[in-house]
Tab-separated table of C-alpha atoms in Angstrom:
chain	number	residue	atom	x	y	z
A	1	UNK	CA	11.822	19.567	12.385
A	2	UNK	CA	8.141	18.576	12.835
A	3	UNK	CA	7.067	14.943	12.754
A	4	UNK	CA	4.081	12.802	13.666
A	5	UNK	CA	4.433	10.700	16.822
A	6	UNK	CA	2.125	8.237	18.516
A	7	UNK	CA	1.850	8.172	22.296
A	8	UNK	CA	-1.125	5.962	23.075
A	9	UNK	CA	-4.244	4.732	21.285
A	10	UNK	CA	-5.966	7.692	19.574
A	11	UNK	CA	-3.166	10.010	20.774
A	12	UNK	CA	-1.367	11.301	17.709
A	13	UNK	CA	0.818	14.402	17.966
A	14	UNK	CA	2.910	16.539	15.616
A	15	UNK	CA	5.999	17.523	17.584
A	16	UNK	CA	9.479	18.996	17.302
A	17	UNK	CA	12.063	16.240	16.839
A	18	UNK	CA	15.773	16.305	15.865
A	19	UNK	CA	16.568	16.968	12.206
A	20	UNK	CA	17.816	13.809	10.497
A	21	UNK	CA	21.407	13.612	9.234
A	22	UNK	CA	23.245	10.983	7.185
A	23	UNK	CA	24.785	8.733	9.823
A	24	UNK	CA	26.315	6.127	7.548
A	25	UNK	CA	27.997	6.364	4.095
A	26	UNK	CA	24.984	4.612	2.563
A	27	UNK	CA	22.372	6.986	4.007
A	28	UNK	CA	20.454	9.822	2.392
A	29	UNK	CA	18.231	12.484	3.890
A	30	UNK	CA	15.003	13.190	2.028
A	31	UNK	CA	12.897	16.349	2.572
A	32	UNK	CA	9.308	15.104	2.322
A	33	UNK	CA	6.937	16.723	-0.196
A	34	UNK	CA	4.083	14.258	0.005
A	35	UNK	CA	3.171	11.534	2.491
A	36	UNK	CA	-0.075	9.802	3.419
A	37	UNK	CA	-1.866	7.735	6.047
A	38	UNK	CA	-2.263	4.004	5.412
A	39	UNK	CA	-5.100	1.806	6.555
A	40	UNK	CA	-2.486	-0.301	8.321
A	41	UNK	CA	-1.471	2.718	10.378
A	42	UNK	CA	-4.880	2.515	11.987
A	43	UNK	CA	-3.928	-0.694	13.816
A	44	UNK	CA	-1.384	1.322	15.813
A	45	UNK	CA	-3.822	4.237	16.150
A	46	UNK	CA	-6.456	1.960	17.680
A	47	UNK	CA	-3.984	0.227	19.976
A	48	UNK	CA	-4.148	-3.098	18.144
A	49	UNK	CA	-0.451	-2.907	17.181
A	50	UNK	CA	2.022	-2.041	19.934
A	51	UNK	CA	4.026	1.218	19.708
A	52	UNK	CA	6.290	2.923	22.181
A	53	UNK	CA	5.162	6.365	23.400
A	54	UNK	CA	6.672	8.981	21.093
A	55	UNK	CA	7.445	6.533	18.298
A	56	UNK	CA	7.389	7.883	14.735
A	57	UNK	CA	4.861	6.675	12.215
A	58	UNK	CA	4.167	6.718	8.482
A	59	UNK	CA	5.672	4.600	5.711
A	60	UNK	CA	4.641	6.250	2.398
A	61	UNK	CA	6.496	9.325	1.150
A	62	UNK	CA	8.256	11.034	-1.672
A	63	UNK	CA	10.467	14.097	-1.629
A	64	UNK	CA	13.748	15.751	-2.545
A	65	UNK	CA	17.165	14.417	-1.597
A	66	UNK	CA	18.856	16.891	0.741
A	67	UNK	CA	22.002	15.024	1.773
A	68	UNK	CA	23.794	11.827	0.787
A	69	UNK	CA	26.462	9.707	2.406
A	70	UNK	CA	29.810	9.298	0.666
A	71	UNK	CA	28.969	5.859	-0.818
A	72	UNK	CA	25.597	6.784	-2.341
A	73	UNK	CA	25.846	6.848	-6.157
A	74	UNK	CA	22.321	6.488	-7.628
A	75	UNK	CA	20.796	9.686	-6.242
A	76	UNK	CA	22.189	13.120	-5.414
A	77	UNK	CA	21.139	16.340	-3.726
A	78	UNK	CA	18.133	17.911	-5.417
A	79	UNK	CA	16.787	14.670	-6.966
A	80	UNK	CA	13.049	13.947	-6.622
A	81	UNK	CA	12.634	10.406	-5.257
A	82	UNK	CA	9.928	7.990	-4.020
A	83	UNK	CA	10.551	5.552	-1.207
A	84	UNK	CA	8.844	2.135	-0.918
A	85	UNK	CA	7.341	1.341	2.460
A	86	UNK	CA	10.428	-0.622	3.542
A	87	UNK	CA	14.064	0.156	3.045
A	88	UNK	CA	16.295	-2.548	1.491
A	89	UNK	CA	19.956	-2.865	0.582
A	90	UNK	CA	19.306	-3.961	-3.017
A	91	UNK	CA	22.200	-6.466	-3.041
A	92	UNK	CA	21.332	-9.357	-0.694
A	93	UNK	CA	20.033	-12.636	-2.115
A	94	UNK	CA	16.400	-11.747	-1.441
A	95	UNK	CA	16.730	-8.298	-3.047
A	96	UNK	CA	18.339	-9.788	-6.135
A	97	UNK	CA	15.388	-12.208	-6.345
A	98	UNK	CA	12.924	-9.354	-6.126
A	99	UNK	CA	11.747	-10.088	-2.580
A	100	UNK	CA	12.903	-6.770	-1.123
A	101	UNK	CA	10.580	-7.091	1.880
A	102	UNK	CA	12.755	-9.976	3.127
A	103	UNK	CA	15.968	-8.009	2.764
A	104	UNK	CA	18.577	-9.154	5.286
A	105	UNK	CA	19.240	-5.534	6.248
A	106	UNK	CA	15.791	-4.070	5.579
A	107	UNK	CA	13.322	-2.411	7.896
A	108	UNK	CA	10.154	-0.360	8.224
A	109	UNK	CA	9.863	3.381	8.439
A	110	UNK	CA	8.728	4.415	11.908
A	111	UNK	CA	10.511	1.489	13.576
A	112	UNK	CA	12.008	2.369	16.953
A	113	UNK	CA	14.966	4.675	16.339
A	114	UNK	CA	13.997	5.501	12.779
A	115	UNK	CA	12.103	8.346	11.097
A	116	UNK	CA	8.549	7.927	9.883
A	117	UNK	CA	7.237	9.231	6.580
A	118	UNK	CA	4.710	11.569	8.254
A	119	UNK	CA	7.299	14.227	8.991
A	120	UNK	CA	9.269	16.968	7.335
A	121	UNK	CA	12.312	14.799	6.550
A	122	UNK	CA	13.501	11.201	6.724
A	123	UNK	CA	16.884	9.538	7.068
A	124	UNK	CA	16.929	6.780	4.483
A	125	UNK	CA	19.180	3.756	5.120
A	126	UNK	CA	20.659	2.042	2.057
A	127	UNK	CA	19.602	4.881	-0.239
A	128	UNK	CA	20.928	3.157	-3.389
A	129	UNK	CA	18.813	0.053	-2.779
A	130	UNK	CA	15.740	1.906	-1.587
A	131	UNK	CA	15.063	5.165	-3.362
A	132	UNK	CA	13.807	5.462	-6.918
A	133	UNK	CA	14.523	8.622	-8.871
A	134	UNK	CA	11.636	10.495	-10.434
A	135	UNK	CA	11.596	13.241	-13.091
A	136	UNK	CA	12.403	16.544	-11.400
A	137	UNK	CA	9.649	18.354	-13.272
A	138	UNK	CA	7.062	16.250	-11.498
A	139	UNK	CA	7.746	18.244	-8.329
A	140	UNK	CA	5.713	21.130	-9.721
A	141	UNK	CA	2.719	18.956	-10.737
A	142	UNK	CA	0.466	18.413	-7.721
A	143	UNK	CA	-1.709	15.785	-9.426
A	144	UNK	CA	1.237	13.806	-10.700
A	145	UNK	CA	2.920	13.909	-7.291
A	146	UNK	CA	-0.196	12.344	-5.750
A	147	UNK	CA	-0.233	9.645	-8.389
A	148	UNK	CA	3.474	8.966	-7.942
A	149	UNK	CA	3.035	8.704	-4.158
A	150	UNK	CA	0.865	5.603	-4.608
A	151	UNK	CA	3.994	3.793	-5.829
A	152	UNK	CA	5.270	3.834	-2.283
A	153	UNK	CA	2.668	1.250	-1.185
A	154	UNK	CA	-0.925	0.907	-2.359
A	155	UNK	CA	-0.394	0.692	-6.116
A	156	UNK	CA	2.441	-1.820	-5.768
A	157	UNK	CA	0.502	-3.767	-3.165
A	158	UNK	CA	-2.547	-3.943	-5.447
A	159	UNK	CA	-0.260	-5.124	-8.243
A	160	UNK	CA	1.239	-7.781	-5.942
A	161	UNK	CA	-2.255	-9.025	-5.099
A	162	UNK	CA	-3.194	-9.231	-8.761
A	163	UNK	CA	-0.030	-11.156	-9.577
A	164	UNK	CA	-0.590	-13.490	-6.649
A	165	UNK	CA	-4.123	-14.174	-7.873
A	166	UNK	CA	-2.826	-14.988	-11.325
A	167	UNK	CA	-4.676	-12.201	-13.138
A	168	UNK	CA	-4.229	-12.605	-16.903
A	169	UNK	CA	-5.845	-11.353	-20.089
A	170	UNK	CA	-9.438	-12.546	-20.371
A	171	UNK	CA	-9.729	-13.598	-16.733
A	172	UNK	CA	-12.618	-12.940	-14.374
A	173	UNK	CA	-11.337	-11.250	-11.215
A	174	UNK	CA	-13.058	-10.587	-7.898
A	175	UNK	CA	-11.659	-8.139	-5.343
A	176	UNK	CA	-12.687	-8.480	-1.672
A	177	UNK	CA	-12.259	-5.113	0.053
A	178	UNK	CA	-12.977	-1.543	-0.989
A	179	UNK	CA	-10.122	0.177	0.775
A	180	UNK	CA	-7.274	1.876	-1.110
A	181	UNK	CA	-5.399	-1.403	-1.676
A	182	UNK	CA	-8.489	-3.209	-2.968
A	183	UNK	CA	-9.216	-0.309	-5.333
A	184	UNK	CA	-5.605	-0.401	-6.586
A	185	UNK	CA	-5.996	-4.141	-7.151
A	186	UNK	CA	-8.932	-3.330	-9.433
A	187	UNK	CA	-6.665	-0.908	-11.316
A	188	UNK	CA	-3.911	-3.539	-11.467
A	189	UNK	CA	-6.293	-6.208	-12.754
A	190	UNK	CA	-7.425	-3.902	-15.545
A	191	UNK	CA	-3.789	-3.140	-16.404
A	192	UNK	CA	-3.029	-6.873	-16.587
A	193	UNK	CA	-5.879	-7.428	-19.050
A	194	UNK	CA	-8.753	-8.874	-16.955
A	195	UNK	CA	-11.957	-9.144	-18.914
A	196	UNK	CA	-14.344	-8.914	-15.967
A	197	UNK	CA	-13.652	-7.354	-12.570
A	198	UNK	CA	-16.091	-7.797	-9.707
A	199	UNK	CA	-15.581	-5.387	-6.790
A	200	UNK	CA	-16.974	-6.418	-3.434
A	201	UNK	CA	-17.723	-3.372	-1.272
A	202	UNK	CA	-20.545	-1.619	0.575
A	203	UNK	CA	-19.578	2.072	0.333
A	204	UNK	CA	-20.836	3.778	-2.853
A	205	UNK	CA	-18.124	6.442	-2.853
A	206	UNK	CA	-15.530	3.696	-2.924
A	207	UNK	CA	-17.332	1.405	-5.376
A	208	UNK	CA	-17.748	4.433	-7.680
A	209	UNK	CA	-13.935	4.675	-7.702
A	210	UNK	CA	-13.724	0.952	-8.331
A	211	UNK	CA	-15.912	1.392	-11.475
A	212	UNK	CA	-13.692	4.283	-12.544
A	213	UNK	CA	-10.681	2.044	-12.099
A	214	UNK	CA	-12.154	-0.703	-14.238
A	215	UNK	CA	-14.665	-2.739	-12.210
A	216	UNK	CA	-17.416	-4.120	-14.423
A	217	UNK	CA	-19.622	-5.275	-11.559
A	218	UNK	CA	-20.155	-4.359	-7.885
A	219	UNK	CA	-21.369	-6.690	-5.155
A	220	UNK	CA	-22.475	-4.929	-2.003
A	221	UNK	CA	-23.555	-7.991	-0.026
A	222	UNK	CA	-21.385	-9.666	2.594
A	223	UNK	CA	-20.832	-13.268	3.727
A	224	UNK	CA	-22.978	-15.966	2.145
A	225	UNK	CA	-25.026	-13.383	0.249
A	226	UNK	CA	-21.839	-12.070	-1.408
A	227	UNK	CA	-20.753	-15.563	-2.379
A	228	UNK	CA	-24.181	-16.193	-3.925
A	229	UNK	CA	-24.050	-12.868	-5.839
A	230	UNK	CA	-20.592	-13.527	-7.288
A	231	UNK	CA	-21.488	-17.054	-8.328
A	232	UNK	CA	-24.675	-15.771	-9.976
A	233	UNK	CA	-22.504	-13.375	-12.015
A	234	UNK	CA	-20.133	-16.169	-13.042
A	235	UNK	CA	-22.500	-18.984	-14.101
A	236	UNK	CA	-22.070	-20.579	-10.692
A	237	UNK	CA	-18.313	-21.061	-11.149
A	238	UNK	CA	-16.667	-18.149	-9.282
A	239	UNK	CA	-13.725	-16.043	-10.368
A	240	UNK	CA	-10.472	-17.251	-11.864
A	241	UNK	CA	-8.524	-14.778	-9.754
A	242	UNK	CA	-9.541	-13.395	-6.323
A	243	UNK	CA	-7.865	-10.631	-4.351
A	244	UNK	CA	-8.276	-10.590	-0.573
A	245	UNK	CA	-7.489	-7.062	0.641
A	246	UNK	CA	-9.042	-6.963	4.110
A	247	UNK	CA	-7.343	-9.505	6.370
A	248	UNK	CA	-10.241	-10.795	8.458
A	249	UNK	CA	-11.452	-14.338	8.885
A	250	UNK	CA	-14.739	-13.520	7.128
A	251	UNK	CA	-13.036	-11.830	4.169
A	252	UNK	CA	-10.688	-14.776	3.620
A	253	UNK	CA	-13.565	-17.239	3.848
A	254	UNK	CA	-15.440	-15.197	1.287
A	255	UNK	CA	-12.403	-15.181	-0.978
A	256	UNK	CA	-12.129	-18.954	-0.879
A	257	UNK	CA	-15.816	-19.440	-1.545
A	258	UNK	CA	-15.907	-17.148	-4.596
A	259	UNK	CA	-12.788	-18.665	-6.227
A	260	UNK	CA	-13.343	-20.866	-9.241
A	261	UNK	CA	-12.007	-24.396	-9.084
A	262	UNK	CA	-8.419	-24.238	-10.261
A	263	UNK	CA	-8.206	-20.532	-9.456
A	264	UNK	CA	-6.021	-18.585	-7.081
A	265	UNK	CA	-6.255	-16.049	-4.267
A	266	UNK	CA	-3.811	-13.202	-3.944
A	267	UNK	CA	-3.922	-12.050	-0.307
A	268	UNK	CA	-2.506	-8.742	0.844
A	269	UNK	CA	-4.873	-7.833	3.674
A	270	UNK	CA	-2.814	-7.706	6.876
A	271	UNK	CA	-4.217	-10.681	8.852
A	272	UNK	CA	-5.952	-9.796	12.084
A	273	UNK	CA	-8.485	-11.669	14.180
A	274	UNK	CA	-8.703	-15.075	15.755
A	275	UNK	CA	-8.246	-17.229	12.644
A	276	UNK	CA	-7.616	-17.263	8.947
A	277	UNK	CA	-10.915	-18.490	7.508
A	278	UNK	CA	-9.023	-21.149	5.585
A	279	UNK	CA	-10.234	-24.707	5.182
A	280	UNK	CA	-7.323	-26.503	3.574
A	281	UNK	CA	-9.509	-29.492	2.623
A	282	UNK	CA	-11.742	-27.200	0.580
A	283	UNK	CA	-8.739	-25.635	-1.106
A	284	UNK	CA	-7.228	-29.065	-1.738
A	285	UNK	CA	-10.398	-30.548	-3.229
A	286	UNK	CA	-10.937	-27.528	-5.498
A	287	UNK	CA	-7.293	-26.938	-6.491
A	288	UNK	CA	-7.272	-23.372	-5.158
A	289	UNK	CA	-3.834	-21.720	-4.840
A	290	UNK	CA	-2.970	-19.098	-2.260
A	291	UNK	CA	-0.189	-16.552	-2.833
A	292	UNK	CA	0.602	-13.110	-1.502
A	293	UNK	CA	1.856	-11.447	1.626
A	294	UNK	CA	3.887	-8.281	2.164
A	295	UNK	CA	4.309	-6.657	-1.224
A	296	UNK	CA	7.910	-6.106	-2.388
A	297	UNK	CA	6.917	-2.781	-3.960
A	298	UNK	CA	10.544	-1.657	-4.486
A	299	UNK	CA	10.807	-4.427	-7.086
A	300	UNK	CA	7.629	-3.251	-8.862
A	301	UNK	CA	8.275	0.495	-9.053
A	302	UNK	CA	10.488	0.412	-12.190
A	303	UNK	CA	7.739	-1.566	-14.017
A	304	UNK	CA	4.834	0.621	-12.871
A	305	UNK	CA	6.542	4.011	-13.033
A	306	UNK	CA	6.310	4.559	-16.841
A	307	UNK	CA	2.548	3.939	-16.771
A	308	UNK	CA	2.101	6.374	-13.879
A	309	UNK	CA	4.178	9.021	-15.646
A	310	UNK	CA	2.213	8.846	-18.900
A	311	UNK	CA	-1.140	8.689	-17.095
A	312	UNK	CA	-2.024	5.162	-18.186
A	313	UNK	CA	-2.313	4.315	-14.488
A	314	UNK	CA	-3.540	6.892	-12.045
A	315	UNK	CA	-4.413	5.763	-8.524
A	316	UNK	CA	-4.574	9.296	-7.070
A	317	UNK	CA	-8.414	9.183	-6.685
A	318	UNK	CA	-7.866	7.042	-3.580
A	319	UNK	CA	-6.879	10.260	-1.815
A	320	UNK	CA	-10.121	11.909	-0.807
A	321	UNK	CA	-8.838	14.177	1.949
A	322	UNK	CA	-5.756	16.380	2.089
A	323	UNK	CA	-4.135	17.812	5.230
A	324	UNK	CA	-0.961	19.662	6.042
A	325	UNK	CA	1.482	18.037	8.435
A	326	UNK	CA	-0.117	19.738	11.467
A	327	UNK	CA	-3.469	18.183	10.421
A	328	UNK	CA	-2.296	14.566	10.477
A	329	UNK	CA	-4.101	13.765	13.771
A	330	UNK	CA	-7.365	14.926	12.131
A	331	UNK	CA	-6.572	12.707	9.182
A	332	UNK	CA	-6.273	9.665	11.421
A	333	UNK	CA	-9.577	10.462	13.060
A	334	UNK	CA	-11.288	10.815	9.666
A	335	UNK	CA	-9.933	7.481	8.389
A	336	UNK	CA	-10.788	5.732	11.684
A	337	UNK	CA	-14.380	7.042	11.438
A	338	UNK	CA	-14.483	6.087	7.716
A	339	UNK	CA	-15.242	9.629	6.630
A	340	UNK	CA	-12.051	9.479	4.562
A	341	UNK	CA	-10.706	6.656	2.425
A	342	UNK	CA	-7.036	7.693	2.360
A	343	UNK	CA	-5.515	10.955	3.574
A	344	UNK	CA	-2.838	12.795	1.638
A	345	UNK	CA	-0.327	14.829	3.638
A	346	UNK	CA	1.342	17.803	1.967
A	347	UNK	CA	4.495	19.556	3.132
């Protein structure tokens, strides 16, 4: 089959690799219909996250079950399924508590020795704990497939951020970051009943999507100017709930500075840089809570799926470029150069 591999910084290739097979009784093989490129994939692309030459890549996909191991009972050949960005066994203590990203037997797609989502097929460990069945008729609806694909990562991650920030009906929410996850956090905040949603971002194409998703205000400034602008919009108090969806020292500092006393920050931006931007004494004095981390999206899919299926929630506008599998290297280049927000890959 064909699959995307990474060989060195900026060296992405689509190559022939062995077809996956069910190796264990708990495995399934999924033929990929839709995948995509994540902003976090760019850290490997730029050489800021180590990868072995020839390693697979991609962690967001949905497709059709082609083969199952003898112990798999929740899905069968021909089922349309979506996979969260990590596999999990569904039965360990962490999985039972909803923290599937800490599964004792879990792992990431594209890890050494495992298939990545940006390929024609994927061997799925612990299929019963990992895969979520979708209506088969969705396979013939291109728009719905794109919307369903966001359940694999960005929609669930935006939801995780909103929950971490304590979004509730009537709250004022601020979202730091105009990438796909930040935009999905806007969507999640609206879904959870926020009264006012302030999106912080500098790119009009993206902030236009934020408004479409429910943002009531847009702040294009950065740093101290952004803090001043948000406080001006909130009678000097700041937002009850703040989402940090970037991961830099500056973005976290901004998040702290625009949080209302007694508020909370939900952080889902993968941390990178020399520090965290956190001043614990400031957070202590102002009673600011900090929650977040790697989103256990597998636990959220059953809750979010009905709203995606009926169109109440549609995050598909985050995909602004579509490529076939052979065009994945061009998709990486476009996202790296910020000429694309998030690239959809069709098989």
